[in-house]
XYZ file of C-alpha atoms in Angstrom:
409
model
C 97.321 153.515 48.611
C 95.151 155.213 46.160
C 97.698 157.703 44.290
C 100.208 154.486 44.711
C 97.436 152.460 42.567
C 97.052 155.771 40.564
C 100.683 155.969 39.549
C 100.559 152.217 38.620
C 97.718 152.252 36.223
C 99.338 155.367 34.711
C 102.327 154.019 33.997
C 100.751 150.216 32.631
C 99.194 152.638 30.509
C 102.227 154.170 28.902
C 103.914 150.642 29.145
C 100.965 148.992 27.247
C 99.624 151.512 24.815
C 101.648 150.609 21.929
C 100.692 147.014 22.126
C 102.843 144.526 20.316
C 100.786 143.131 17.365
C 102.429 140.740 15.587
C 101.263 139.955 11.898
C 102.587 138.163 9.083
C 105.280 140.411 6.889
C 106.870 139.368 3.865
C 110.317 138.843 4.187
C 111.843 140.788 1.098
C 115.905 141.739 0.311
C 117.250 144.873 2.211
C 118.755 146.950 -0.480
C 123.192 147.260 0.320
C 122.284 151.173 1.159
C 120.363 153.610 0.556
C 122.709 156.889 1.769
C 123.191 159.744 -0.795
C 126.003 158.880 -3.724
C 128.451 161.855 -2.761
C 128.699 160.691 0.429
C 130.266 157.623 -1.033
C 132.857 159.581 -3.407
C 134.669 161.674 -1.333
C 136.690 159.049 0.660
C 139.059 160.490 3.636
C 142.676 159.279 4.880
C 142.619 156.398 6.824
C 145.606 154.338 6.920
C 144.311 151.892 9.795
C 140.765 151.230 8.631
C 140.254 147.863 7.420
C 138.385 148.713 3.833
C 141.541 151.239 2.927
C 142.910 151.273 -0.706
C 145.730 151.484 -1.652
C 145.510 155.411 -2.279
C 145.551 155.606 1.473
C 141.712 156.578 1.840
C 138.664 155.053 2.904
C 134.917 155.558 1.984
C 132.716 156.769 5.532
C 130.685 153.990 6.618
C 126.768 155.169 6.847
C 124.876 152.250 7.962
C 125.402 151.557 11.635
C 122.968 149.796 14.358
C 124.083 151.804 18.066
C 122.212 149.832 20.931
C 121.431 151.805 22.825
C 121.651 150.692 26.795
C 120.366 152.132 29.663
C 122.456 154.869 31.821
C 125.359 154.505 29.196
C 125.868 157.832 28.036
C 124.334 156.791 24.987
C 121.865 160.189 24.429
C 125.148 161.571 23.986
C 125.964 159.200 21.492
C 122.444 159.698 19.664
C 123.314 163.321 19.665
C 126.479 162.386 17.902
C 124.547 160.248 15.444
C 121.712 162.309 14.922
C 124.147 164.762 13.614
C 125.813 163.079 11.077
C 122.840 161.622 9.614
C 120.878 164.784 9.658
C 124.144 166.273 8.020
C 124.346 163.786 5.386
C 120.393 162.800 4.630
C 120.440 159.469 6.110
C 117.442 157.755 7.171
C 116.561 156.644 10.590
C 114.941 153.389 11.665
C 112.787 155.799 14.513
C 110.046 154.270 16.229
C 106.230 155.391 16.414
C 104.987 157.562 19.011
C 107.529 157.068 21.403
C 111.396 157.401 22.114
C 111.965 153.674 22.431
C 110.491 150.780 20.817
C 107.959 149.719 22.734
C 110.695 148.757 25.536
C 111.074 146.464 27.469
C 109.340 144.089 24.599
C 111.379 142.528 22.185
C 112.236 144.462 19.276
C 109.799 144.069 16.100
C 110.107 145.685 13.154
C 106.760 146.393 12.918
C 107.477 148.731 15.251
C 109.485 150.862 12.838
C 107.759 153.906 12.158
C 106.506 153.494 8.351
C 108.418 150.374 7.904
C 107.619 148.336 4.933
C 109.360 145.417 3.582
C 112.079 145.660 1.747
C 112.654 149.161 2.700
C 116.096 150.982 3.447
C 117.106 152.320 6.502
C 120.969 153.864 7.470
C 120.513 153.935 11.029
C 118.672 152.768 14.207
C 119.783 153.579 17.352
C 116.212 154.220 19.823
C 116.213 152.407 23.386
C 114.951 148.329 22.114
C 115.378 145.658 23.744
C 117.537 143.736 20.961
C 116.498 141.087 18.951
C 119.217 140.749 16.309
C 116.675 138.767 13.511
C 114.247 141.939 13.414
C 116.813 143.977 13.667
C 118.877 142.024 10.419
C 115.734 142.791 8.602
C 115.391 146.139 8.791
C 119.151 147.347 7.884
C 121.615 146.461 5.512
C 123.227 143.321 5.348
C 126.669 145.162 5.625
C 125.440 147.348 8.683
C 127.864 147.755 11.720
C 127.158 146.880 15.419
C 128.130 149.465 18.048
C 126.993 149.520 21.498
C 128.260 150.866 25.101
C 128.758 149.568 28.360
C 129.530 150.843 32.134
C 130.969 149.260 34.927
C 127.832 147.942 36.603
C 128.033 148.583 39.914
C 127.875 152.217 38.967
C 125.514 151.764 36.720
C 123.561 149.679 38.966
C 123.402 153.352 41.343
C 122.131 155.349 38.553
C 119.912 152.893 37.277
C 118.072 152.553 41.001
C 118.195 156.532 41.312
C 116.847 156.941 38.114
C 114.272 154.128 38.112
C 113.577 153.602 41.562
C 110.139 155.576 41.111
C 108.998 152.934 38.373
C 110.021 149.450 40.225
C 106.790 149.479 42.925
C 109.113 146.623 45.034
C 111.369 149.132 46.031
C 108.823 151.101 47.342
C 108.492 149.092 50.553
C 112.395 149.767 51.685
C 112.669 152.108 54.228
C 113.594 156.088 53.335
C 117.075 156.503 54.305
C 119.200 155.068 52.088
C 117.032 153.029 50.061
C 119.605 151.382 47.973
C 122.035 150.936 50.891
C 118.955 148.588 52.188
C 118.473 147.063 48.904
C 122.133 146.210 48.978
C 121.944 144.558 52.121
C 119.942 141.539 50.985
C 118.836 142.049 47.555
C 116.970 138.647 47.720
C 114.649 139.696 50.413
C 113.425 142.592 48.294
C 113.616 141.449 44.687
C 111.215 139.583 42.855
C 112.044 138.608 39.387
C 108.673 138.789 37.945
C 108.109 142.314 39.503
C 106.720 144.739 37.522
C 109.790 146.732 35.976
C 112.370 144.492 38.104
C 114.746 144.250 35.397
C 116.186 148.015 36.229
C 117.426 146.583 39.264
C 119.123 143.423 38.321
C 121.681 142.997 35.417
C 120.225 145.412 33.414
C 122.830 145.611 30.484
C 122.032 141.696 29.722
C 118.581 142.128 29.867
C 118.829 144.974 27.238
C 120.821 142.873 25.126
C 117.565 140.424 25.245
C 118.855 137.953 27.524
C 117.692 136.545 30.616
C 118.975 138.848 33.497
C 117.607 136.017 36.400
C 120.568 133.390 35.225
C 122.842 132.021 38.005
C 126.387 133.475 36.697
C 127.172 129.902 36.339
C 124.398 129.270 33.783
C 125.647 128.051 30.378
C 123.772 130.201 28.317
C 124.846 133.243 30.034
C 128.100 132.140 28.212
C 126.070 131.981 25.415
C 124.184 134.698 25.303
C 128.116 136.915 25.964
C 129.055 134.900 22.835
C 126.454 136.320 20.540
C 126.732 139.672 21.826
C 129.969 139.120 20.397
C 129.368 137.944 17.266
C 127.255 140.530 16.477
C 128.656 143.502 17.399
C 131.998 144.295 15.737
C 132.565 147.503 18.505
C 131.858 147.736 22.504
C 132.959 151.295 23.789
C 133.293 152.133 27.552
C 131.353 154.815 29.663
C 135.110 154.989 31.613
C 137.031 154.957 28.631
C 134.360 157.544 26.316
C 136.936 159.647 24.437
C 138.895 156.569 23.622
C 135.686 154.688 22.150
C 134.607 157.473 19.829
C 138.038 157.887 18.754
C 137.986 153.798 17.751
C 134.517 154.744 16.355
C 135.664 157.525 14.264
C 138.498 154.626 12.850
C 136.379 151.901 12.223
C 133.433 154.231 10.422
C 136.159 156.465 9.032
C 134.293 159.372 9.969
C 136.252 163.277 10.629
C 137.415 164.110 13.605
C 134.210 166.963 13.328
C 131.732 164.069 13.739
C 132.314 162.558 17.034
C 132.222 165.711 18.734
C 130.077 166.354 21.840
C 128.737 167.607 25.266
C 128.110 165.427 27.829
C 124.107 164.966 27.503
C 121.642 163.972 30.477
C 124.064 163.932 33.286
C 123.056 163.813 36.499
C 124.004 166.728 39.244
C 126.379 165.410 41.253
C 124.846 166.135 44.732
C 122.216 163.973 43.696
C 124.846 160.254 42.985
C 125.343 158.078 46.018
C 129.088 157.092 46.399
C 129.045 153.502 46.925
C 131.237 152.335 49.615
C 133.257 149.800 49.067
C 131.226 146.949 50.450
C 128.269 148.412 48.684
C 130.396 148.409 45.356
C 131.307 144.864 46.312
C 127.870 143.767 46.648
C 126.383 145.495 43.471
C 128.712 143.726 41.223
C 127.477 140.534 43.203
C 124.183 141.277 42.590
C 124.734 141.959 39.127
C 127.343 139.305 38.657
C 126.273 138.745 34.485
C 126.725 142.474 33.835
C 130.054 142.065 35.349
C 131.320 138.877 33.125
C 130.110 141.024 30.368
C 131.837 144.109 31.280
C 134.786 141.965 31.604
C 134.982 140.315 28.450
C 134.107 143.257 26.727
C 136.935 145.650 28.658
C 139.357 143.059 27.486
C 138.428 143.149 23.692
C 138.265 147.101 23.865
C 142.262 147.537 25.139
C 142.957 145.099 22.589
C 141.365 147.191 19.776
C 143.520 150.095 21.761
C 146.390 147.984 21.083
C 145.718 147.958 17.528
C 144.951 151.146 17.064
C 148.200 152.385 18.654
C 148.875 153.637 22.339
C 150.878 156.916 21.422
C 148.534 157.638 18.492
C 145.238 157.347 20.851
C 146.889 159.746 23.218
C 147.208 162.039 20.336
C 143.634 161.620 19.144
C 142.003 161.968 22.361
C 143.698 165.403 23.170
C 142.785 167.142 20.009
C 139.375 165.715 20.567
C 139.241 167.069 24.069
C 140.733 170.111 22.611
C 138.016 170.636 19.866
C 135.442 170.077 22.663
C 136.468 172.162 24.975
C 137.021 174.927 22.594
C 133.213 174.444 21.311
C 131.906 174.344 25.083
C 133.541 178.222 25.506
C 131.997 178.906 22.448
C 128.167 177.030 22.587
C 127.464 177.356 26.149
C 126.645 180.157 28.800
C 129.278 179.827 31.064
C 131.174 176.969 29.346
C 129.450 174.033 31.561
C 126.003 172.482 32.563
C 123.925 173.894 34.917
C 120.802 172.379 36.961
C 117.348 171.869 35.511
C 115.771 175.174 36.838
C 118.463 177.312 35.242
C 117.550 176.088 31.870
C 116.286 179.152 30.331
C 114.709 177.169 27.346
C 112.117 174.936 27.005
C 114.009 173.434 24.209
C 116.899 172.742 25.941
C 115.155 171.136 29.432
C 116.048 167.712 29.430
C 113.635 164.147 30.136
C 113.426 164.735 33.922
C 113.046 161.066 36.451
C 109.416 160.678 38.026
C 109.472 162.928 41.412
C 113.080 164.916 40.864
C 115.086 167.170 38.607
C 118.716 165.668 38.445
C 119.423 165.962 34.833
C 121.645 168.646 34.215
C 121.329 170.781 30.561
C 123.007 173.515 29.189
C 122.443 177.510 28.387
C 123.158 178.369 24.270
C 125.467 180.953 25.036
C 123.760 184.292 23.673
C 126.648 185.633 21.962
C 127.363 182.977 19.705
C 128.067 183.671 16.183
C 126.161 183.116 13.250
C 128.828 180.529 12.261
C 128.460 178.251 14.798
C 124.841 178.947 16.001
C 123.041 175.988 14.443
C 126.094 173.678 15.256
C 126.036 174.741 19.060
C 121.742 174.212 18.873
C 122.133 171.036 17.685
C 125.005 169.643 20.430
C 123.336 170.953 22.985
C 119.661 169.795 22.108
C 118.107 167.267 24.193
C 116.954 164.056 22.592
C 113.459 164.000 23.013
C 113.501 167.937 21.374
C 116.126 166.250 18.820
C 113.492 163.375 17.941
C 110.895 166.306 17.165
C 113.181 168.282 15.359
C 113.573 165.525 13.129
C 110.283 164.605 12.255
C 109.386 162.001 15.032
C 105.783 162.349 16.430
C 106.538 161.652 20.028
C 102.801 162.358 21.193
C 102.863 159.312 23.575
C 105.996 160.342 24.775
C 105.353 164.001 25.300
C 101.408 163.220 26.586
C 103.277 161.138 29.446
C 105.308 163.863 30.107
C 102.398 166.440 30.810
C 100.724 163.842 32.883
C 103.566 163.680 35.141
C 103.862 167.692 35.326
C 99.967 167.789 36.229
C 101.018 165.713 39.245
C 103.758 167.123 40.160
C 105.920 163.640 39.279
């Protein structure tokens, strides 16, 4: 009971030590953009994208708000991002002291690391849980609205893999299959006001900064899909990755060499749980909103397929998967991920769960040349290392992390 209380107060700690304090700020214009003028004049062919001229060619969009969801693939998609601003002298909307802004509280933009009013900002794209008014006030009025989802039953598994540690009402369910037993009767364990209970209960809604307790049947969860909507003009799909970056790459009109990637904090397969299909069954149950939205949302993404062109996706996606799999014999010792303990880098050891190491990471292969060196470093960087790299001070972040290696967590 004592290192259980322990553990608690340590992690209210983190939780709470970037307290929300809102004040008065002046509301003031944000300027149209603030990226660098040559990015602007060297527009690239791009018959299908909706701002084309005439000439054929389009201008690369460089203001873009990703939300960034939980268990999404979405550090890959940072990496990605991360990238092409660092490439191109954008500036990120990062928050202070941490990874994530102050999550699970509303977004403020107060929380914006050395925000001021009426300042301009490319890109944000840290764990928040949205608020689209902050958010509108921070980036251009012209910005666009990406985010990813997964099916939610199997995001429901990682999420109560990854999490489980944090939600203390789990921690009362027998040892052998604890999520089996969750599954069972969800009600009997869950408690909505539970500390860190969201993880386990339509989490994608909640991130979204809706209420994830609705019955399905609720109006406003309706609602609340609507305005997702509304606001975002692109939803990619965990299942359907390659084809979402390639509908990125359209709708940004960004090269082919910009959306390229490894597959960032994975998890080792011998440590996933296979639902069954009654468990599978029951997790969408239990997470019945996530579902509607997945649902909606798959149907708007194979439309935006549709658009794009069936024959011309398969085309895209194999030179993609081409390019990548070309870099991956180049970048990385032996061409695929390996566990956490044959990381040879410190720099390359990804954000480990509380109590395991799943999360796979990569070897820079030794032999690379001088070429592609800093490319490889970059795709195969972590994102808390990224963060650093790029001028973040992560000191709450990283003084959690040494707490946790103290105690063997």
């Amino acid at each position: 009971m004592l290192v259980a209380g322990l553990f608690i107060a340590m992690i209210l700690c983190y939780c709470l030590s970037s307290p929300n304090i809102h004040f008065t700020v002046p509301d003031l214009p944000v300027p149209r953009s603030c990226a660098p003028a040559e990015l602007h004049s060297g527009p690239t062919a791009n018959s299908s994208h909706p701002s084309v001229s005439s000439t054929g060619l389009c201008t690369p969009k460089t203001d873009l708000m990703f939300m960034k969801t939980h268990k999404t693939a979405s550090s890959t998609i940072l990496n990605i991002l991360f990238r092409f601003g660092e490439k191109h002298r954008l500036r990120f909307a990062f928050p202070n002291a941490r990874n994530d802004f102050s999550y699970p509280s509303p977004f403020q933009r107060s929380q914006v690391k050395d925000y001021r009013p009426g300042m301009c900002f490319n890109i944000m794209c840290n764990h928040m849980r949205f608020n689209a008014p902050e958010v509108a006030k921070v980036l251009p009025a012209d910005t666009y609205y990406v985010t990813v989802l997964r099916d939610p039953a199997d995001l429901f598994e990682s999420s109560f893999h990854y999490f489980g540690h944090v939600v203390p009402l789990t921690w009362a369910i027998p040892d052998q299959d604890r999520m089996a037993e969750f599954l069972r009767d969800p009600q009997y364990y869950f408690k909505p006001d539970g500390y860190n209970s969201f993880y386990l209960k339509n989490l994608l809604f909640f991130d979204f900064g809706q209420d994830n307790t609705l019955q399905p049947d609720d109006p406003r969860v309706e609602e609340g899909i609507k305005s997702i909507a509304d606001r975002f003009q692109l939803v990619m799909l965990v299942e359907h990755f390659d084809e979402s970056l390639i509908l990125l790459k359209d709708a940004l009109c960004w090269e082919m060499e910009d959306i390229l990637f490894f597959k960032l904090n994975a998890r080792a397969e011998s440590s996933m749980s296979k639902l069954t299909p009654e468990q599978r069954a029951k997790a969408l149950e239990w997470n019945a909103i996530d579902w509607r939205l997945y649902q909606h949302f798959n149907a708007t993404f194979w439309k935006k397929v549709e658009g794009y062109g069936r024959r011309r996706m398969v085309r895209d996606v194999a030179e993609l998967r081409r390019r990548n799999a070309e870099l991956a014999a180049l970048c990385i010792e032996g061409g695929h991920a390996v566990d956490a303990g044959s990381i040879h880098e410190a720099a390359m050891q990804p954000w480990q769960p509380i109590g395991e190491k799943t999360i796979m990471g990569y070897n820079l292969n030794a032999s690379v040349d001088e070429a592609h060196s800093m490319l490889c470093r970059k795709m195969l960087t972590p994102e808390i290392q990224y963060l650093t790299d790029l001028g973040v001070n992560l000191w709450m972040t990283k003084l959690w992390g040494r707490v946790r290696t103290i105690i063997n967590w």
